[in-house]
PDB file of C-alpha atoms in Angstrom:
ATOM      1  CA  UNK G   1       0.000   0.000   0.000  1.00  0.00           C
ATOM      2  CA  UNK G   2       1.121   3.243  -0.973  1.00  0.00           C
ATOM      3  CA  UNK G   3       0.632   6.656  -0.200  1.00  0.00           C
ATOM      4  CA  UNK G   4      -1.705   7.650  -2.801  1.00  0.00           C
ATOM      5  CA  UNK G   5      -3.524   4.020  -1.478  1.00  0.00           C
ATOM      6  CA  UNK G   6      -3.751   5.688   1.697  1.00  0.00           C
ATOM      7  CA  UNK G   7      -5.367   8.693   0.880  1.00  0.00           C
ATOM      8  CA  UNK G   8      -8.528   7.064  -0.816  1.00  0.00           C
ATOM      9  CA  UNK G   9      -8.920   4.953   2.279  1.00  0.00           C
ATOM     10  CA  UNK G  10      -8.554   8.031   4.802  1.00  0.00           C
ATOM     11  CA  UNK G  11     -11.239   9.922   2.392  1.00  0.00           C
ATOM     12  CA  UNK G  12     -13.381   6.714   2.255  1.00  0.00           C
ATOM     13  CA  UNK G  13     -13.232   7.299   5.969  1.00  0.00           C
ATOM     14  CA  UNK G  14     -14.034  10.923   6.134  1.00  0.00           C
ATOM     15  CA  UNK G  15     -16.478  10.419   3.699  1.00  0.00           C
ATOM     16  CA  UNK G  16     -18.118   7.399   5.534  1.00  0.00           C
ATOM     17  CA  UNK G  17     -18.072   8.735   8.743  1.00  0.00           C
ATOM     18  CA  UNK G  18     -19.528  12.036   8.078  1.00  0.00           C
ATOM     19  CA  UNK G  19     -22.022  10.393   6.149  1.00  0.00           C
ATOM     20  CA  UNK G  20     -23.094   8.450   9.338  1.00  0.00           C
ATOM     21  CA  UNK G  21     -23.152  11.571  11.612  1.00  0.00           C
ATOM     22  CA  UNK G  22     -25.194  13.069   8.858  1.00  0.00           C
ATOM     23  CA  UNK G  23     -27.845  10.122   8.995  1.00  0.00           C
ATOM     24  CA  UNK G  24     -28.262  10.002  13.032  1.00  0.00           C
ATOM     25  CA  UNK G  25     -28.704  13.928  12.859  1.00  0.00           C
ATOM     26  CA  UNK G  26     -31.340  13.796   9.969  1.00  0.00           C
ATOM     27  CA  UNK G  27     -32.997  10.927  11.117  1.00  0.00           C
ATOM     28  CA  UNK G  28     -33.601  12.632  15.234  1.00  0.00           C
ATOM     29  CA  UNK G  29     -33.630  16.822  13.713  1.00  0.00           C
ATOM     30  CA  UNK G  30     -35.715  16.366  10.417  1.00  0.00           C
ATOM     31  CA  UNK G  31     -37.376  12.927   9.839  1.00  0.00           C
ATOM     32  CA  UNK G  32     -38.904  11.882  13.186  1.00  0.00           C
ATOM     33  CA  UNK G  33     -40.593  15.790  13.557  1.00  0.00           C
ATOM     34  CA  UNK G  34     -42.078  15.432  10.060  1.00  0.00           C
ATOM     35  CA  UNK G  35     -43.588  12.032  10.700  1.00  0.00           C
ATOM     36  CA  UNK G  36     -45.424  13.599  13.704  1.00  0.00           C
ATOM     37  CA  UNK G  37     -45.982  16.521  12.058  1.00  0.00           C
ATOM     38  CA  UNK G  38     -49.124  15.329  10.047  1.00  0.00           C
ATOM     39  CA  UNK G  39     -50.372  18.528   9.449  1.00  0.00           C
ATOM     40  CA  UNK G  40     -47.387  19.160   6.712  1.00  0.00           C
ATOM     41  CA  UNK G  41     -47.983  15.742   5.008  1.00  0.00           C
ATOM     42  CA  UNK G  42     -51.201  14.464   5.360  1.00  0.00           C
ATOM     43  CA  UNK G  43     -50.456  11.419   3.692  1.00  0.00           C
ATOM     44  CA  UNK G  44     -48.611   9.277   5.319  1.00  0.00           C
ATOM     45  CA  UNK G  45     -47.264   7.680   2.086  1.00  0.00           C
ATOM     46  CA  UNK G  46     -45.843  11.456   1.430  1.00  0.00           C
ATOM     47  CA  UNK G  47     -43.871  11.176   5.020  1.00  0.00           C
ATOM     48  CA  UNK G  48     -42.564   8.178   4.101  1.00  0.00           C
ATOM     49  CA  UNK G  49     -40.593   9.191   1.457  1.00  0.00           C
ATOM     50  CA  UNK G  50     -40.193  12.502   2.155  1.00  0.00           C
ATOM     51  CA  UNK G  51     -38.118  10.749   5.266  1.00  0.00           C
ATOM     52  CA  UNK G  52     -36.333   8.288   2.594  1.00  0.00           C
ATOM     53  CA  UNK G  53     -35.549  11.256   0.456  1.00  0.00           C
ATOM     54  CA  UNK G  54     -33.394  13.053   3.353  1.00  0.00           C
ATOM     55  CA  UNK G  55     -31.751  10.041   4.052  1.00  0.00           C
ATOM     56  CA  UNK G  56     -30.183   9.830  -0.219  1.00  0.00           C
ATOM     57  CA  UNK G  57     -27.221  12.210   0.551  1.00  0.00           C
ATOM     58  CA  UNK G  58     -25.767  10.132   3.374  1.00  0.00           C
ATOM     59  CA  UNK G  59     -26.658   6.826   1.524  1.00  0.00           C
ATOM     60  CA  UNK G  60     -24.976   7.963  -1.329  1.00  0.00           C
ATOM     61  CA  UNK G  61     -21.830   9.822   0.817  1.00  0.00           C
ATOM     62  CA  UNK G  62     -21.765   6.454   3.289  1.00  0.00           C
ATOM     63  CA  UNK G  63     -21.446   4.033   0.049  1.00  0.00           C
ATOM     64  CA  UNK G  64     -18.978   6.612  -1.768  1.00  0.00           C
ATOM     65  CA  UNK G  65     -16.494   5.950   0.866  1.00  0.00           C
ATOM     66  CA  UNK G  66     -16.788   2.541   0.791  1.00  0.00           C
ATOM     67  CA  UNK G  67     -16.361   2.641  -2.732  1.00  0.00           C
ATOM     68  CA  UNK G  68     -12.954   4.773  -2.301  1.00  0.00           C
ATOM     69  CA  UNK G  69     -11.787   2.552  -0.184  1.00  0.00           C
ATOM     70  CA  UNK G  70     -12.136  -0.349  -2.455  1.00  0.00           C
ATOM     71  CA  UNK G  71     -10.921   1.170  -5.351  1.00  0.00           C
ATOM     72  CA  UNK G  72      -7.477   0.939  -4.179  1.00  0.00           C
ATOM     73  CA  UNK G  73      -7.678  -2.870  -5.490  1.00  0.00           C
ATOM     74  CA  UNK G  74      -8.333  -1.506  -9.035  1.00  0.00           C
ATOM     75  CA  UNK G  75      -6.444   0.243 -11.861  1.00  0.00           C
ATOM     76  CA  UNK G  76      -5.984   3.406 -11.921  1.00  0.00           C
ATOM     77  CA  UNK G  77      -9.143   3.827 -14.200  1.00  0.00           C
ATOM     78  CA  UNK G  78     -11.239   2.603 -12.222  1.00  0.00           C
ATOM     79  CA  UNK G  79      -9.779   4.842  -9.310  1.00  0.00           C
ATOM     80  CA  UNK G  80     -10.060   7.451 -11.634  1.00  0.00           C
ATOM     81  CA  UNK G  81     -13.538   7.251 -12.475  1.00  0.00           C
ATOM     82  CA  UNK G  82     -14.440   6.287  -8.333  1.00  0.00           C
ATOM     83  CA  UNK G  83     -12.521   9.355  -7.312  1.00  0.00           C
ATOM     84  CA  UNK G  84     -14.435  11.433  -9.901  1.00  0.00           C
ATOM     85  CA  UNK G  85     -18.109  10.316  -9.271  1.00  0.00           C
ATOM     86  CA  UNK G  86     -17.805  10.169  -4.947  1.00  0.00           C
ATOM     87  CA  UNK G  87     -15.433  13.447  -5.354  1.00  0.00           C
ATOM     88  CA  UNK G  88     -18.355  15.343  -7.416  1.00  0.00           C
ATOM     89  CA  UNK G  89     -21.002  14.108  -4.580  1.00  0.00           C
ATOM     90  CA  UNK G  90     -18.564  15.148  -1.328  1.00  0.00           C
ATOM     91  CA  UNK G  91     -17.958  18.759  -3.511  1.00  0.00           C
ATOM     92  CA  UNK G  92     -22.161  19.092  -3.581  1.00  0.00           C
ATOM     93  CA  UNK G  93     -21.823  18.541  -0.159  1.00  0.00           C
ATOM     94  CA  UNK G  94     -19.115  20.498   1.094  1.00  0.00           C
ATOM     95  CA  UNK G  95     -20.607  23.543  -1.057  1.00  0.00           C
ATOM     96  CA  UNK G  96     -23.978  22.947   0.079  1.00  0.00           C
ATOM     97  CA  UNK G  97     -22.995  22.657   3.694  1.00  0.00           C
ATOM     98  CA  UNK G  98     -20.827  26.166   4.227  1.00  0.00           C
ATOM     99  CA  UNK G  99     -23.291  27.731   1.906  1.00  0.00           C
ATOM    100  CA  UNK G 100     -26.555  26.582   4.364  1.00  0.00           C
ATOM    101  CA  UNK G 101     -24.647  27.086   7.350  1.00  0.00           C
ATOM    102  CA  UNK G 102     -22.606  30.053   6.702  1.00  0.00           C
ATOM    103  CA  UNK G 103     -19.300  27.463   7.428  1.00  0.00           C
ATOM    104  CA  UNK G 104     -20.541  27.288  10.864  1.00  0.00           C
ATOM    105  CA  UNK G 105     -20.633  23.227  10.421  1.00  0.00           C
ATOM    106  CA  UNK G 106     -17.894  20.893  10.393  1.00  0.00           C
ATOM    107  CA  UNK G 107     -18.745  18.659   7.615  1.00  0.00           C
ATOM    108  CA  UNK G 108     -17.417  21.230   4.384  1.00  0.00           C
ATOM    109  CA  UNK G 109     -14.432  21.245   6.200  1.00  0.00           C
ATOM    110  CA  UNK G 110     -13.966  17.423   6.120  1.00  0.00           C
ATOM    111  CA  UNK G 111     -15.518  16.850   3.148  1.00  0.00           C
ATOM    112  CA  UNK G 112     -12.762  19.332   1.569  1.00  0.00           C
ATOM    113  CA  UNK G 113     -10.223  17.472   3.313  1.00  0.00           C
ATOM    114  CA  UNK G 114     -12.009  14.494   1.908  1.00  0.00           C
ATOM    115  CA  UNK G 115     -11.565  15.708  -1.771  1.00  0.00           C
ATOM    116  CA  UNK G 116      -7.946  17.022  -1.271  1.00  0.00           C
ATOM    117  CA  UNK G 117      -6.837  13.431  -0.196  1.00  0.00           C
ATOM    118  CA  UNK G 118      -9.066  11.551  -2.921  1.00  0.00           C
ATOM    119  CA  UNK G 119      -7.084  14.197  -5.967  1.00  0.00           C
ATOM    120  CA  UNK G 120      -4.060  12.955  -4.292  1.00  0.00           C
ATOM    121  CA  UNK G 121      -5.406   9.220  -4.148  1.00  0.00           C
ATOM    122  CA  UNK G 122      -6.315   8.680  -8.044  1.00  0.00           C
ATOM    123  CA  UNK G 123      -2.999  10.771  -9.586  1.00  0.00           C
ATOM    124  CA  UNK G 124      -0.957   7.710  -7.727  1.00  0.00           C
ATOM    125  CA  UNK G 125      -0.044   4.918  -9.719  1.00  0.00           C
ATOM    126  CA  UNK G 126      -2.217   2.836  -8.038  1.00  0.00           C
ATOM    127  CA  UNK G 127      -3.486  -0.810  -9.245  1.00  0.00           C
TER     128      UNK G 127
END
């Protein structure tokens, strides 16, 4: 394992374990107030996936780091393309996240950090 290696699993990391934080704060700040909150979504089929739907981002982030951190088994295409699709989804995230919370919030920060060590991670020689 080499260095560039390294830095695809610390970003998987990152990525992963932001992604988890993310979930257990969505799931207790947004989703269980809007399935009591009946009044917003009278059906309850709507609350379902209304819940579901703020739950994608951390799905996707939470499998993108698993997905850098097996891509240091492939060639360096495949790390390529990996680094490019997760990278693109933790750069939504990071931009979305300073620009909602004014960069009052950790998780821009470590995403950046995330996407710093993944550029690093697929110009390696990798494979």
């Amino acid at each position: 394992m080499n260095w560039h290696d390294v830095a695809l699993v610390v970003a998987g990391i990152i990525g992963s374990g932001v992604a988890l934080v993310h979930g257990i704060l969505i799931q207790r700040l947004m989703v269980r107030p809007l399935a009591s909150a009946e009044s917003l979504f009278a059906e309850a089929r709507v609350r379902w996936i209304v819940s579901w739907l703020l739950q994608f981002s951390t799905f996707n982030w939470f499998l993108g780091g698993l997905a850098l951190i097996a891509s240091i088994w492939f060639g360096p295409d495949a790390r390529l393309v990996t680094g490019l699709l997760v990278g693109s989804s933790y750069l939504y995230g990071a931009f979305i996240n300073f620009k909602a919370t004014r960069g009052r919030h950790p998780a821009w920060m470590l995403y950046t950090v995330a996407l710093g060590l993944i550029a690093f991670g697929v110009n390696g020689s990798g494979g």
